[in-house]
XYZ file of C-alpha atoms in Angstrom:
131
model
C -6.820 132.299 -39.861
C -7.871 132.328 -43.376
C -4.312 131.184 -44.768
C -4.009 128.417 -42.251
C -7.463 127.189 -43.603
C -6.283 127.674 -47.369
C -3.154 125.094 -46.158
C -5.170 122.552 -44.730
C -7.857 122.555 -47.592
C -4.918 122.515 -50.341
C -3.467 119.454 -48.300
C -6.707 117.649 -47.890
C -7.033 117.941 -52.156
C -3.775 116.884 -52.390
C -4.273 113.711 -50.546
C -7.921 113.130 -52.069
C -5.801 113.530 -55.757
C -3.619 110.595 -54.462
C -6.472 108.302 -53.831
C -8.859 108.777 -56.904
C -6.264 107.876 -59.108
C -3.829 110.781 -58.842
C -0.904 108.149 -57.942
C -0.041 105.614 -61.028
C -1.475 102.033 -60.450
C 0.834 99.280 -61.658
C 0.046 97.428 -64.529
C -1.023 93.669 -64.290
C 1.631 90.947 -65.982
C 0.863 89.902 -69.870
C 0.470 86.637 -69.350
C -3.276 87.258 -67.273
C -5.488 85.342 -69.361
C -9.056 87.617 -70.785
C -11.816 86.324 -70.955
C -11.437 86.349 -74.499
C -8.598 83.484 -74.306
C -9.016 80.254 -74.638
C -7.806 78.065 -71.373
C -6.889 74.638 -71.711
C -8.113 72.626 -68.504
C -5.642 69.954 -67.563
C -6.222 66.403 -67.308
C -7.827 65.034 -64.166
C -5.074 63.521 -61.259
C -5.127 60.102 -60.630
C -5.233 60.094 -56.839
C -2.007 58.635 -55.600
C -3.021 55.897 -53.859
C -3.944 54.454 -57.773
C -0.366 55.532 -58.592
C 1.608 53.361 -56.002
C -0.026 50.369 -55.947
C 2.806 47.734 -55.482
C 2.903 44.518 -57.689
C 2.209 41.432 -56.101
C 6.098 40.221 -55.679
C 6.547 43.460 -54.123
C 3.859 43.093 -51.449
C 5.775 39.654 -50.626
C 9.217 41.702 -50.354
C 7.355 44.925 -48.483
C 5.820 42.009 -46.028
C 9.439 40.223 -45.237
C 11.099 43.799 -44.499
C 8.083 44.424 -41.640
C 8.662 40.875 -40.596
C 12.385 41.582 -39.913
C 11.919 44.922 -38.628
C 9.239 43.903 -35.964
C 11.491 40.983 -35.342
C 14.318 43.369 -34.841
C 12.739 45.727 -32.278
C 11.165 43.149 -30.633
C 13.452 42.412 -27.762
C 13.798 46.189 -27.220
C 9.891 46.965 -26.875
C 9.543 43.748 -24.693
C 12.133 45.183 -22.264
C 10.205 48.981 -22.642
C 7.480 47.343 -21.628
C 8.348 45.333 -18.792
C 10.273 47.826 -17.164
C 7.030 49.939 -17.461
C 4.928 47.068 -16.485
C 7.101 46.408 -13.752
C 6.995 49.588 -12.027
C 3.366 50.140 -12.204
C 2.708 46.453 -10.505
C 5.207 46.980 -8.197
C 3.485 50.480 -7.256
C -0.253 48.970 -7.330
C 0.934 45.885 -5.493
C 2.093 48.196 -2.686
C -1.390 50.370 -2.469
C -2.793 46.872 -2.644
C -0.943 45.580 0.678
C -1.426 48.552 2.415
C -4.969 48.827 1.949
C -5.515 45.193 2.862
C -3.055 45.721 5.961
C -5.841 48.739 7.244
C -8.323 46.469 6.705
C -7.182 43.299 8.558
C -5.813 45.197 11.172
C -9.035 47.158 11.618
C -10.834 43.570 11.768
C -8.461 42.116 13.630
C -8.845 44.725 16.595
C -12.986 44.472 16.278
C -12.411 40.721 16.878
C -9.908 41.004 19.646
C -12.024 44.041 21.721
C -15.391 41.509 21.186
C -13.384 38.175 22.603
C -11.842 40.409 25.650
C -15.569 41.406 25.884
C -16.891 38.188 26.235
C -14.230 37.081 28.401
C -14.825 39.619 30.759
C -18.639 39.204 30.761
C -18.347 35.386 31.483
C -15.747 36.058 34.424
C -17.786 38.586 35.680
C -20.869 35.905 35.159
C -18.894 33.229 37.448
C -17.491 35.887 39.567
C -21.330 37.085 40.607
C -22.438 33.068 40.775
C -19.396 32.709 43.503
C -21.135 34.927 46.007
C-alpha cells in the first residue's frame, strides 16, 4: 500500500510543479508599451455626421433623386395598398352586413310577433263583443 501512496504523492508534485511555474509561460510581444514609454494620444474624431455634410447644390441634387424615386414607386405602392385596402373593406364590409342582417331580422320578428299580437287581441275583443 505504501508504494501505491508514494505514486500518487509523486504525481500530485508533479502536477503542483506544472502550475507554480514548473511549465514555461510565453513571453509578451516587444512592442507592449511600459509604463516608462511615452504614448502619444491621437487626435480627437470628428463625429461623422460633421464629416458628410453635403454642400448646398448637393442638397438640391440629393432632393431631385428622392423626388424621382418616390415618383417612381409611386404607382406600385398605390396598387400595394389598394389591393390591401381592398381586401380588408371588403372583409369588414361583410362582418358589417351580417351583423346588421341579425339585427334587423331580430327587430323585424319582435315587430311582426307584437302586430300578430295585437291583431289577435282586437279580434278576440270584437269576437267577445259579438256574443
Amino acid at each position: 500500500m505504501s508504494g501505491s501512496a508514494d505514486e500518487l504523492l509523486s504525481k500530485a508534485d508533479a502536477l503542483l510543479a506544472r502550475w507554480r511555474g514548473g511549465a514555461l509561460q510565453p513571453e509578451p510581444p516587444a512592442d507592449y508599451p511600459l509604463l516608462t514609454d511615452v504614448v502619444e494620444t491621437p487626435p480627437a474624431a470628428v463625429p461623422r455626421q460633421a464629416q458628410r455634410q453635403p454642400a448646398p447644390e448637393q442638397i438640391g441634387i440629393i432632393e431631385e433623386r428622392v423626388r424621382r424615386v418616390l415618383e417612381a414607386i409611386e404607382p406600385e405602392v398605390a396598387g400595394i395598398l389598394a389591393g390591401c385596402l381592398h381586401g380588408r373593406l371588403e372583409d369588414a364590409a361583410k362582418r358589417l352586413a351580417a351583423e346588421i342582417t341579425g339585427q334587423v331580422s331580430d327587430d323585424i320578428a319582435e315587430l311582426l310577433r307584437e302586430a300578430v299580437h295585437q291583431a289577435l287581441e282586437r279580434e278576440i275583443g270584437r269576437l267577445r263583443e259579438k256574443d
